Short mmCIF file of C-alpha atoms in Angstrom, two decimals:
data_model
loop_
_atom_site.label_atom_id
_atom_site.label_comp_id
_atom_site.label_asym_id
_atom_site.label_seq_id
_atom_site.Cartn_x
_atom_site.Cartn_y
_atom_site.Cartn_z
CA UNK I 1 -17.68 -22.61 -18.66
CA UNK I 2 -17.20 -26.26 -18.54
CA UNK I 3 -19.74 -27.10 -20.81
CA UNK I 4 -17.98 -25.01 -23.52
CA UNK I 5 -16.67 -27.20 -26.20
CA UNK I 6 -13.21 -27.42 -26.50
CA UNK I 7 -11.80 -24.95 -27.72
CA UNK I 8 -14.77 -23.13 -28.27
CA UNK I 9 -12.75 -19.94 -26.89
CA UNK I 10 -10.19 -20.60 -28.93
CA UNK I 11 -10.42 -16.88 -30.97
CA UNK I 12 -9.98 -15.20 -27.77
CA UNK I 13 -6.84 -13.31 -27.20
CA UNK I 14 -7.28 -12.13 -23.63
CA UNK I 15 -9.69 -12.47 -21.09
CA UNK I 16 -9.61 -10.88 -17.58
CA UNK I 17 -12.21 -11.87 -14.17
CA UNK I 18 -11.54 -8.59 -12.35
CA UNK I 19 -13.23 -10.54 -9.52
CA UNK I 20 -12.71 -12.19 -6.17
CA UNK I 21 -10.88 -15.57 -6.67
CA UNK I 22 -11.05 -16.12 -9.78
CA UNK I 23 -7.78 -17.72 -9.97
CA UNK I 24 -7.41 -19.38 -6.47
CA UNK I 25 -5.19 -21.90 -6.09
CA UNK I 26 -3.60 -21.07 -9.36
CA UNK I 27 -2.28 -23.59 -11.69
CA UNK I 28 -3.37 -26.56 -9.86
CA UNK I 29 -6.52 -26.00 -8.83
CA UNK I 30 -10.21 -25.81 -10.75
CA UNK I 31 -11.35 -22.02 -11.07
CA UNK I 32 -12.52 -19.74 -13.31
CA UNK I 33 -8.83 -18.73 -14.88
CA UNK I 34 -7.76 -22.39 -15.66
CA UNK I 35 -11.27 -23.57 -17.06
CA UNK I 36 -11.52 -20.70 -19.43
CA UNK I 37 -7.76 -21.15 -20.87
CA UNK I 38 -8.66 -25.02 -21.16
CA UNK I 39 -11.78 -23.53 -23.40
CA UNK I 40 -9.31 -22.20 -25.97
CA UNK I 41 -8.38 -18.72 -24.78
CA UNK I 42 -4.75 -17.70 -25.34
CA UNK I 43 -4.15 -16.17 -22.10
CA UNK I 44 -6.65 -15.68 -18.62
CA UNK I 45 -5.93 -13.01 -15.98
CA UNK I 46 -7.64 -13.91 -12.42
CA UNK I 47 -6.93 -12.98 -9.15
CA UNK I 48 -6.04 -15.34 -6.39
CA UNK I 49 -7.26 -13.13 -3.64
CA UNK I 50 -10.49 -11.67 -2.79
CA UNK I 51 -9.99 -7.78 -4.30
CA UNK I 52 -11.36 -4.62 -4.15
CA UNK I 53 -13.92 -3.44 -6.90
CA UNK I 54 -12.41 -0.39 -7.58
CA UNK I 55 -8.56 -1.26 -7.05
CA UNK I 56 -9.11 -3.83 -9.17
CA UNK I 57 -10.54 -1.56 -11.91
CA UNK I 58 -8.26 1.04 -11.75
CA UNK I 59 -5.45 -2.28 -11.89
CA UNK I 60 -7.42 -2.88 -15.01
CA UNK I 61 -7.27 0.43 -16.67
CA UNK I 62 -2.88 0.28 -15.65
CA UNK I 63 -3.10 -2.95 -17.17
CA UNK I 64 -4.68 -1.67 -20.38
CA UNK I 65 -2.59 1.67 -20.78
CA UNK I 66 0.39 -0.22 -20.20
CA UNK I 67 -0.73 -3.19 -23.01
CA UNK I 68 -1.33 -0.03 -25.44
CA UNK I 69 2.37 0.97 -24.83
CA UNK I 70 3.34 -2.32 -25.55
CA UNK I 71 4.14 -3.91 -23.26
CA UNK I 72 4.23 -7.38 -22.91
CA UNK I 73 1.39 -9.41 -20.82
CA UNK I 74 3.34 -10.18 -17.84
CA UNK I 75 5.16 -6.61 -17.87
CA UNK I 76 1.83 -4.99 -18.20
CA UNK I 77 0.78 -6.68 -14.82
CA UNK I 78 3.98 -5.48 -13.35
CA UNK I 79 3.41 -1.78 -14.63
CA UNK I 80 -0.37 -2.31 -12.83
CA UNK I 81 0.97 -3.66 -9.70
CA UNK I 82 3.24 -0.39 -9.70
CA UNK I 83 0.65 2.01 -10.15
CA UNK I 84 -1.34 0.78 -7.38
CA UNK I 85 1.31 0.56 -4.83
CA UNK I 86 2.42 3.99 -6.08
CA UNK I 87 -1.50 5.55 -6.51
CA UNK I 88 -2.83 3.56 -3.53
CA UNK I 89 -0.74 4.17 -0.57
CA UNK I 90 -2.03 6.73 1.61
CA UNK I 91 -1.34 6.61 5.41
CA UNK I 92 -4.47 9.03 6.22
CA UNK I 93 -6.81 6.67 5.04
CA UNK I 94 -5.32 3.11 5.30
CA UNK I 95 -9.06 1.50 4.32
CA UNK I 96 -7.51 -1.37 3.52
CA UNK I 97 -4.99 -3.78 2.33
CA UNK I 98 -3.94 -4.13 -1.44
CA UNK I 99 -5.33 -6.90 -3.13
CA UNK I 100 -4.52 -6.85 -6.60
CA UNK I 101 -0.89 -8.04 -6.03
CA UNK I 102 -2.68 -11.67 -6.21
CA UNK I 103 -2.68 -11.59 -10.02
CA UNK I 104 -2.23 -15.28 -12.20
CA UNK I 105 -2.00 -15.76 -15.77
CA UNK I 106 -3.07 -18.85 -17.46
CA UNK I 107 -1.49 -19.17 -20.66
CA UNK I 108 1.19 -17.25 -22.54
CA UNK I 109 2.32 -14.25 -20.53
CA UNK I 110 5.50 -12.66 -22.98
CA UNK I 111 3.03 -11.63 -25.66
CA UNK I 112 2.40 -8.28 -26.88
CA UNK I 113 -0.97 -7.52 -28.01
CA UNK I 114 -1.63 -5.47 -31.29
CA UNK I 115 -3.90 -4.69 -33.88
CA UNK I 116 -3.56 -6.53 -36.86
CA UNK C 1 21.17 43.77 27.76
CA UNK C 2 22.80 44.67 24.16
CA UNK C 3 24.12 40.97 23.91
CA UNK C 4 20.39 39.79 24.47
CA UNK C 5 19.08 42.10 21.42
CA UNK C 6 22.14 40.44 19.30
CA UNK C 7 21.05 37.08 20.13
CA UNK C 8 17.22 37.64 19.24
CA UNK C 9 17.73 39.46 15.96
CA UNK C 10 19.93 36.57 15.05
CA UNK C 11 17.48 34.17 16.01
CA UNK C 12 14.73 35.90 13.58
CA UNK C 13 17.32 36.50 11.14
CA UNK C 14 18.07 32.64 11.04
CA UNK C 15 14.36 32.10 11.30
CA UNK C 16 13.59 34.16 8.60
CA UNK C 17 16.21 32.84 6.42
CA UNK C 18 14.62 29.34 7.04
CA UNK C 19 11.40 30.32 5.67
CA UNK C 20 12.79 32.10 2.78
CA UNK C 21 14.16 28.75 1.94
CA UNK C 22 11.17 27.28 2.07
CA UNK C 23 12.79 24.48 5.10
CA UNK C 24 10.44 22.27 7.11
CA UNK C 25 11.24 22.57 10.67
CA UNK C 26 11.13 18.93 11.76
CA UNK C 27 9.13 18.39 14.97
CA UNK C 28 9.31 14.92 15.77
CA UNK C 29 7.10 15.55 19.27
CA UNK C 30 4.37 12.91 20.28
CA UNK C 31 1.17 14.71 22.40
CA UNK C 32 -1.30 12.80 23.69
CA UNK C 33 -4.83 12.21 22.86
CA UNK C 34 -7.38 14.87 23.99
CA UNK C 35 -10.84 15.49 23.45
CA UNK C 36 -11.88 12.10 22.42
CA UNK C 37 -14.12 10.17 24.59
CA UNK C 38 -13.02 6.10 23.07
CA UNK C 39 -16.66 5.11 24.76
CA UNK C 40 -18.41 6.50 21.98
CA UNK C 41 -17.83 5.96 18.41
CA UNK C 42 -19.74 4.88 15.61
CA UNK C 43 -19.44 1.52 13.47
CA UNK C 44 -19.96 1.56 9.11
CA UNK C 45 -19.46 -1.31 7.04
CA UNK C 46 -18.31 -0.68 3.13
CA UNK C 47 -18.43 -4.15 0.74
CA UNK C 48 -16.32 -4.75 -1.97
CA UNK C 49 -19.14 -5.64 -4.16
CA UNK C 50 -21.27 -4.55 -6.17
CA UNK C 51 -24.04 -7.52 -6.91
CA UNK C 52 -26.53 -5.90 -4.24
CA UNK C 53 -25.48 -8.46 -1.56
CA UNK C 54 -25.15 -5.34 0.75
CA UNK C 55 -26.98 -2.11 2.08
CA UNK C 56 -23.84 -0.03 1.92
CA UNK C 57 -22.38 1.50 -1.30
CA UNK C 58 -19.13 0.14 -2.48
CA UNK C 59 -16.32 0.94 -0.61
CA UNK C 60 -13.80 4.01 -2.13
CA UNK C 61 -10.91 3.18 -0.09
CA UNK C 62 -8.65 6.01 -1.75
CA UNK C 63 -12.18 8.63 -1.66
CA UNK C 64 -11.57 11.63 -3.40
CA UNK C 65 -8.62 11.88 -5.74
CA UNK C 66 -7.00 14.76 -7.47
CA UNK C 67 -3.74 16.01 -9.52
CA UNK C 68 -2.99 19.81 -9.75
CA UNK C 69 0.08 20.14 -12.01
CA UNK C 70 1.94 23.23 -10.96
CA UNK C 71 4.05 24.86 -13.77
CA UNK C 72 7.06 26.30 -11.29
CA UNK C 73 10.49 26.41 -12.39
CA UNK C 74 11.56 27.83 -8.82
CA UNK C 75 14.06 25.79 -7.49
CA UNK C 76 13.45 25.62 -3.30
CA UNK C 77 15.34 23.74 -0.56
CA UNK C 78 12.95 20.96 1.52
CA UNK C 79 14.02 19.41 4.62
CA UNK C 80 12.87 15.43 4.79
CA UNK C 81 14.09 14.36 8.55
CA UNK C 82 18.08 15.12 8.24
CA UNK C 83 18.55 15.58 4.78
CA UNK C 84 17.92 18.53 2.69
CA UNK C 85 17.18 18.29 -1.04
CA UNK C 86 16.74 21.50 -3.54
CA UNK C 87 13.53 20.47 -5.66
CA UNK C 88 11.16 21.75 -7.66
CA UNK C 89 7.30 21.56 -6.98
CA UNK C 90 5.81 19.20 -9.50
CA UNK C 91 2.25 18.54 -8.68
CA UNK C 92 0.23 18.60 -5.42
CA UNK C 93 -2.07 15.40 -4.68
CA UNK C 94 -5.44 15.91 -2.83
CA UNK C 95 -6.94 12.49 -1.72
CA UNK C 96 -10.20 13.10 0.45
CA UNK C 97 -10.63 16.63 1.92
CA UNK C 98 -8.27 16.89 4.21
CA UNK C 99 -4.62 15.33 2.92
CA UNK C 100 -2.60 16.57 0.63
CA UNK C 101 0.66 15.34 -1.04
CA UNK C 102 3.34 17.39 -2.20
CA UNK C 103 5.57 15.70 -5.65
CA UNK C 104 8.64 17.45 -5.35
CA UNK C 105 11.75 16.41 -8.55
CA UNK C 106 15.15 17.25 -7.04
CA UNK C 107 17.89 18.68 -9.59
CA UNK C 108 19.22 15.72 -11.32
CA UNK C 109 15.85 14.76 -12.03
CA UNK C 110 16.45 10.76 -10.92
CA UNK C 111 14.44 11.78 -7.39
CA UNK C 112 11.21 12.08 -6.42
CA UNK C 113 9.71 13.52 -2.92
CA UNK C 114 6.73 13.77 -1.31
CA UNK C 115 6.01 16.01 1.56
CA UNK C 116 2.49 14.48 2.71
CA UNK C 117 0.55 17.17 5.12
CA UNK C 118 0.64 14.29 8.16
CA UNK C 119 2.57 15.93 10.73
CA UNK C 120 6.08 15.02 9.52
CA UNK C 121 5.42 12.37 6.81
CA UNK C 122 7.42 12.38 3.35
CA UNK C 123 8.34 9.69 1.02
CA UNK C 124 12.32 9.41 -1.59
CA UNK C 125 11.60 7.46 -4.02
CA UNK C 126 14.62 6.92 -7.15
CA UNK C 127 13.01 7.42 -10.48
CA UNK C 128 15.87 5.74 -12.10
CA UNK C 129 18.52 3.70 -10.46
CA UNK C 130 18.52 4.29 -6.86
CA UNK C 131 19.02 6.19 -3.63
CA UNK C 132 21.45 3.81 -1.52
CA UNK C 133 23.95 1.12 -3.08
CA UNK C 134 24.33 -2.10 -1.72
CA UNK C 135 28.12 -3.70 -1.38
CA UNK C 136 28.42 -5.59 -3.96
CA UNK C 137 31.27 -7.90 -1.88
CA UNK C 138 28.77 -8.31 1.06
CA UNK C 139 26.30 -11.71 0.99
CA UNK C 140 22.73 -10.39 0.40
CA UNK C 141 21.13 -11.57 3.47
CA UNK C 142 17.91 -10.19 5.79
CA UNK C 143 20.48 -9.21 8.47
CA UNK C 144 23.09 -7.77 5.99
CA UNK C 145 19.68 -5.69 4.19
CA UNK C 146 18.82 -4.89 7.56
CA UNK C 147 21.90 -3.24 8.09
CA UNK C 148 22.00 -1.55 5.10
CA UNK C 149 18.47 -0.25 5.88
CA UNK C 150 19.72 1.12 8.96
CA UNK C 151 22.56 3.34 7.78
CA UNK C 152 20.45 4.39 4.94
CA UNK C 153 17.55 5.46 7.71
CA UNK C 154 20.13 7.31 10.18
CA UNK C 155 20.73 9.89 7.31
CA UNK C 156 16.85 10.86 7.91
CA UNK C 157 15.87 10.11 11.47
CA UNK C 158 17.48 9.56 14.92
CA UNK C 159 17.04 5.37 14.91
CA UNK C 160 15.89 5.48 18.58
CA UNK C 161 13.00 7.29 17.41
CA UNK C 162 11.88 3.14 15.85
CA UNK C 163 13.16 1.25 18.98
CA UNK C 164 9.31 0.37 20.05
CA UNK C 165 8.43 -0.18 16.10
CA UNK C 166 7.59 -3.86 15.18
CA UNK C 167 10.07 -4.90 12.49
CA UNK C 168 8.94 -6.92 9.58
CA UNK C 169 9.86 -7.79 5.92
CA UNK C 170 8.52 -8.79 2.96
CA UNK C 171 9.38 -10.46 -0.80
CA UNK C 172 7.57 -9.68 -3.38
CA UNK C 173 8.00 -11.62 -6.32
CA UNK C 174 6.52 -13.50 -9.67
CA UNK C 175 6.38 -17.13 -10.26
CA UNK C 176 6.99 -18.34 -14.24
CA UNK C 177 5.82 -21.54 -14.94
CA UNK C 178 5.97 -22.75 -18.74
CA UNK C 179 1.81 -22.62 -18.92
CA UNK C 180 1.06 -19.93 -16.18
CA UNK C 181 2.61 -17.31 -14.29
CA UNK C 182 1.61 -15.53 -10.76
CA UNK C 183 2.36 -12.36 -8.30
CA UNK C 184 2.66 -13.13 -5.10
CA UNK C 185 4.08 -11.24 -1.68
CA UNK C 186 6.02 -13.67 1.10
CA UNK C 187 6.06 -12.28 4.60
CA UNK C 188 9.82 -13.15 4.85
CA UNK C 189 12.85 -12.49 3.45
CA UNK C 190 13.27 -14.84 0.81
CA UNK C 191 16.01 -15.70 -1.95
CA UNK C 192 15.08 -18.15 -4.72
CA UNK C 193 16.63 -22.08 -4.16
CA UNK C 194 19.29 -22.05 -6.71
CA UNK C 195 18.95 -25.82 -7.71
CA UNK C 196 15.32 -25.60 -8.05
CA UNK C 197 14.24 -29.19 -9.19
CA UNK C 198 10.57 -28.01 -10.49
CA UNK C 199 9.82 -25.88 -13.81
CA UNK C 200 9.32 -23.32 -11.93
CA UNK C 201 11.14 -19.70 -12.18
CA UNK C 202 11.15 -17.12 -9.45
CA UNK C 203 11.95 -13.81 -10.03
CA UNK C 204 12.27 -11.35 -6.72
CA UNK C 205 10.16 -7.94 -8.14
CA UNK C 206 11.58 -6.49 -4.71
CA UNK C 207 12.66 -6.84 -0.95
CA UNK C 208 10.88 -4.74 2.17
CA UNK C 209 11.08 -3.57 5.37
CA UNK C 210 9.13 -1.96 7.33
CA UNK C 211 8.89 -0.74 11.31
CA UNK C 212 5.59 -0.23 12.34
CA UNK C 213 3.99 0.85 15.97
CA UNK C 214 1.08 -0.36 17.25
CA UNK C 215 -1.29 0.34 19.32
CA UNK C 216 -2.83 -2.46 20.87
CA UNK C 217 -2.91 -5.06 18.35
CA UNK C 218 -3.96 -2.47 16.23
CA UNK C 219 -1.11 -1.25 13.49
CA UNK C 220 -1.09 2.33 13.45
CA UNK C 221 -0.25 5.29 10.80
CA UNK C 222 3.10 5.48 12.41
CA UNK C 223 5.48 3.36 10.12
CA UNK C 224 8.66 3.69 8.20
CA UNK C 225 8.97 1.35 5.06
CA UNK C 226 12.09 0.72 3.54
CA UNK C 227 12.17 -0.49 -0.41
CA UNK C 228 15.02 -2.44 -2.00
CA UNK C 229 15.54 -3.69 -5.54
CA UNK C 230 16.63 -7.45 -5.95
CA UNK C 231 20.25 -6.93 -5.88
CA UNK C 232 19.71 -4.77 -2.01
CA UNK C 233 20.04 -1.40 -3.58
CA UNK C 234 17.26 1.02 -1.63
CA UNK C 235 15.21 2.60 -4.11
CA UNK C 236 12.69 3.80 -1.92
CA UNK C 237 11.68 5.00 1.85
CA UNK C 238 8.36 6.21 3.20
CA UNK C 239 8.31 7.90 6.75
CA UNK C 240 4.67 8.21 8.41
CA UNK C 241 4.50 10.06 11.85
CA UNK C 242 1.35 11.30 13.36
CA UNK C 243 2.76 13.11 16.35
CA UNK C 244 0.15 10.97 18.09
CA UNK C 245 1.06 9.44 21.34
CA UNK C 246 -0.68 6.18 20.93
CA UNK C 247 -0.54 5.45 24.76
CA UNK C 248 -3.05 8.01 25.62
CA UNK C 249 -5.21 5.90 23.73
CA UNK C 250 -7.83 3.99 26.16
CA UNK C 251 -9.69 1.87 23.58
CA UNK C 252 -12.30 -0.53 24.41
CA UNK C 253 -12.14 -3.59 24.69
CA UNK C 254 -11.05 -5.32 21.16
CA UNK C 255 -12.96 -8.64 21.35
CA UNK C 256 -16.29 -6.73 21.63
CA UNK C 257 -15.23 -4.39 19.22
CA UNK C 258 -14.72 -7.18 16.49
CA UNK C 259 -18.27 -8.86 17.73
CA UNK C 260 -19.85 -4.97 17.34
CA UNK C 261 -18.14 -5.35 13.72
CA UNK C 262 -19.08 -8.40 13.16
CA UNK C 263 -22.93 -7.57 13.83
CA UNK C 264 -22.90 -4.59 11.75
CA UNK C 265 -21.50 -6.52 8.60
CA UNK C 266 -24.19 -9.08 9.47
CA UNK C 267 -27.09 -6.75 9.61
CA UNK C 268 -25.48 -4.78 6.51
CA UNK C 269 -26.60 -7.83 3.92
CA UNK C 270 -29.70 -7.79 2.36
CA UNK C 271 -32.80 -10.09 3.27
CA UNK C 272 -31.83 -12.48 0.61
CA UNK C 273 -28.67 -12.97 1.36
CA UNK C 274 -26.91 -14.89 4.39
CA UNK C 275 -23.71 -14.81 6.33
CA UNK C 276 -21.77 -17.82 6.37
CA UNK C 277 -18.47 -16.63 7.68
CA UNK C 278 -15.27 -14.71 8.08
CA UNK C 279 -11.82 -14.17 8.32
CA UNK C 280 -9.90 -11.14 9.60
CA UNK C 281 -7.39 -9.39 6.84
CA UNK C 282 -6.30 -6.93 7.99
CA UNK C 283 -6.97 -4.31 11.03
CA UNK C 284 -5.67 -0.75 11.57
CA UNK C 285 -5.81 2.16 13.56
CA UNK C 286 -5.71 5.82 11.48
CA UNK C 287 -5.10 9.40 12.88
CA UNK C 288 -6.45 11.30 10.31
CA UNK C 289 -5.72 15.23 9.50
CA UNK C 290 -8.96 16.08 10.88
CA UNK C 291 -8.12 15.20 14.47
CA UNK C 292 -10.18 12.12 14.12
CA UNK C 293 -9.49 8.25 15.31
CA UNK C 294 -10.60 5.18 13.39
CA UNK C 295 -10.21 1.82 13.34
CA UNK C 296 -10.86 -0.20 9.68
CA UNK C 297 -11.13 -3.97 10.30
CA UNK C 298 -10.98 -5.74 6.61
CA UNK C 299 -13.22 -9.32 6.53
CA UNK C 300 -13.05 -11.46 3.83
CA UNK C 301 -17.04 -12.53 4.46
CA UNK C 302 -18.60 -15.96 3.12
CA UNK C 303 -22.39 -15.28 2.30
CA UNK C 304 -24.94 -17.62 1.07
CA UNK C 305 -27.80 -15.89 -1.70
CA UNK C 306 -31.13 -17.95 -0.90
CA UNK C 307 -29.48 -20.27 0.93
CA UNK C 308 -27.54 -21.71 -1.73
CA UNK C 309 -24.10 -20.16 -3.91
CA UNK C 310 -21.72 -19.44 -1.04
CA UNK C 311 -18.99 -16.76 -1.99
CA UNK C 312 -16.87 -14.62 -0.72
CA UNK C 313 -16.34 -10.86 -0.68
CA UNK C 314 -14.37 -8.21 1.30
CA UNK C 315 -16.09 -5.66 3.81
CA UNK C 316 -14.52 -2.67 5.58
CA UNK C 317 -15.90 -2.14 8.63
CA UNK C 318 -14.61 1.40 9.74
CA UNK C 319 -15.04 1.67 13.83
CA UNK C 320 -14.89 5.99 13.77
CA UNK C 321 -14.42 7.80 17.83
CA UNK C 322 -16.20 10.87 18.09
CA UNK C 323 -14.99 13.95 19.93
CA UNK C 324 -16.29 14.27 23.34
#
């Protein structure tokens, strides 16, 4: 990623790492999040924490539905977090812990996102 | 003898009428364990990835997961610990094979309840607004939400029944900066610094509480969470019981069982790749529906690929006792 020119991202409206750490340490650290916003991209989703494959894909699909609503970046990742800790809990079968709560945003989080 | 046949058929009268109401009959009874020998159980490890690093398959931690809408306009009366609530069935949940969830709206249509099929588990949730106000003239405080907690959870169960629960609480809320913004959950109560020097914004999402036993160090399925919006209001409870009494539980001994867990995680990578190290997450202890114990034990594992490109990944390791 760093050897992206600047701004070579810079068409991008959204990107998201549905992976493991991708935005540890959060604004003032180096990860994956901060060095693709610095490429150009309008706004970077990450997670801070290590997560769950499929939590974090069903956070996805939350985050998505709720975007297509439109809602607003940030309020779509507060619609997400919702539907996991609504979807998720289950006291037979406490597996494990929720992860995707460790969301960051790089970039502007009050957008909407539509098609023009 | 005639005043004994009175009294029985208006026992089975009131019994009857009970079950044409469609009323739980709270039994808030622990039994013990039985039938369980805790010397012999069986250890499985599920990763949280899916780049081939491991043996297993990824882990499904919410398994099998359904939604029947029912179309039933029939209004029925459902007891959740003290209170009684006239609902209508909205939808049953079926997660895995064994537990189901009951969605219940009550008449004004701003409450939701679930009746979950462990023992005497249900959860209120407020759809809009909430169940329990906060004073407005009182200081929002932990003690102060603590109290409020309390009253709120004496309409539902007798509050002895959480004197051996572990209390705890929790903030969660979202950070605005003016380039980035971030979720995160404080173990603590927490209210933002007023004269906040930095650029910084926090916003409290919501306050909670929750009373957990343990067993062990284990946590078990026997909690009681309490949710509250920023401004204290309750907007939510959920009230686990197993019935279990967790001290008939003989389990062995816990550092071996983390070293067994350990091992199996370690001989669950692939050939290629290498464990580093790890750090505990998170470790529980489940009655399930089926009669069955378990243990899950969540690592957040370091592994090396060809001895080079550490990273890390979660693993469940799920510790299962068998029946004797």
């Amino acid at each position: 990623m760093e050897s992206l020119p600047s701004g070579s991202l810079s068409y991008s409206e959204l990107v998201i790492y549905g992976a493991c750490e991708t935005g540890k340490g959060r604004d003032v650290e180096e990860n994956l999040v901060n060095a693709t916003y610095n490429a150009g991209v309008r706004t970077v989703i990450g997670f801070e924490k290590s997560v769950w494959n499929s939590e974090t894909n069903e956070w996805c699909a939350a985050f998505f539905h709720a975007i297509a609503e439109g809602e607003t970046i940030y309020s779509a990742c507060y619609e997400a977090d919702y539907y996991i800790a609504n979807n998720w809990y289950n006291p037979c079968n406490p597996n494990v812990e929720i992860t995707t709560d460790s969301w960051y945003i790089a970039g502007e989080e009050y957008i909407t996102l539509t098609n023009e | 003898m005639k005043r004994f046949v009175v009294v029985a058929v208006v026992l089975v009268c009131l019994t009857a009428l009970l079950i044409s109401c469609g009323q739980t009959v709270l039994d808030w009874e622990r039994t013990p364990v039985e039938g369980i020998d805790f010397d012999l159980y069986h250890i499985q490890v599920s990763s949280g990835t899916e780049d081939g690093a491991f043996k297993t398959e990824t882990v499904e931690p919410t398994g099998y997961y359904s939604e029947e809408q029912v179309e039933s306009a029939e209004v029925e009366t459902i007891q959740l610990g003290k209170r009684n609530y006239k609902v209508t069935l909205q939808k049953i949940i079926r997660r895995g094979q064994d537990s189901e969830e009951r969605v219940f709206e009550d008449e004004s249509g701003t409450i939701e309840c679930r009746l979950l099929s462990l023992k005497q588990s249900f959860r209120i949730r407020a759809k809009t607004g909430f169940l329990s106000a906060f004073d407005e003239q009182t200081v929002l405080s932990e003690e102060t939400l603590k109290d409020h907690a309390l009253r709120f959870l004496s309409d539902y169960i007798e509050l002895s029944f959480i004197e051996n629960y572990d209390y705890s609480c929790t903030t969660r809320d979202a950070v605005h900066t003016p380039n980035a913004a971030w979720g995160e959950t404080r173990d603590e109560f927490f209210i933002p610094p007023t004269d906040n020097p930095s650029d910084e914004t926090i916003e409290i999402v919501y306050y909670s509480m929750t009373y957990s036993l343990y067993c062990g160090s284990y946590r078990t399925n026997d909690y009681v969470t309490i949710t509250f919006d920023p401004k204290g209001n309750i907007r939510e409870l959920l009230v686990c019981f197993t019935g279990v009494d967790w001290s008939s539980v003989r389990l062995p001994n816990e550092d071996m069982l983390q070293k067994k867990a350990i091992g199996a995680i370690k001989a669950s990578l692939n050939s290629n790749y290498r464990y580093e190290d790890s750090e505990l997450v998170s470790q529980r202890i489940t009655y399930a529906e089926d009669g069955k114990i378990f243990i899950t034990c969540s690592y957040s594992v370091k592994i090396s690929r060809d001895g080079n490109h550490d990273y890390s990944t979660l693993c469940a390791v799920r510790i299962t006792f068998d029946k004797e």
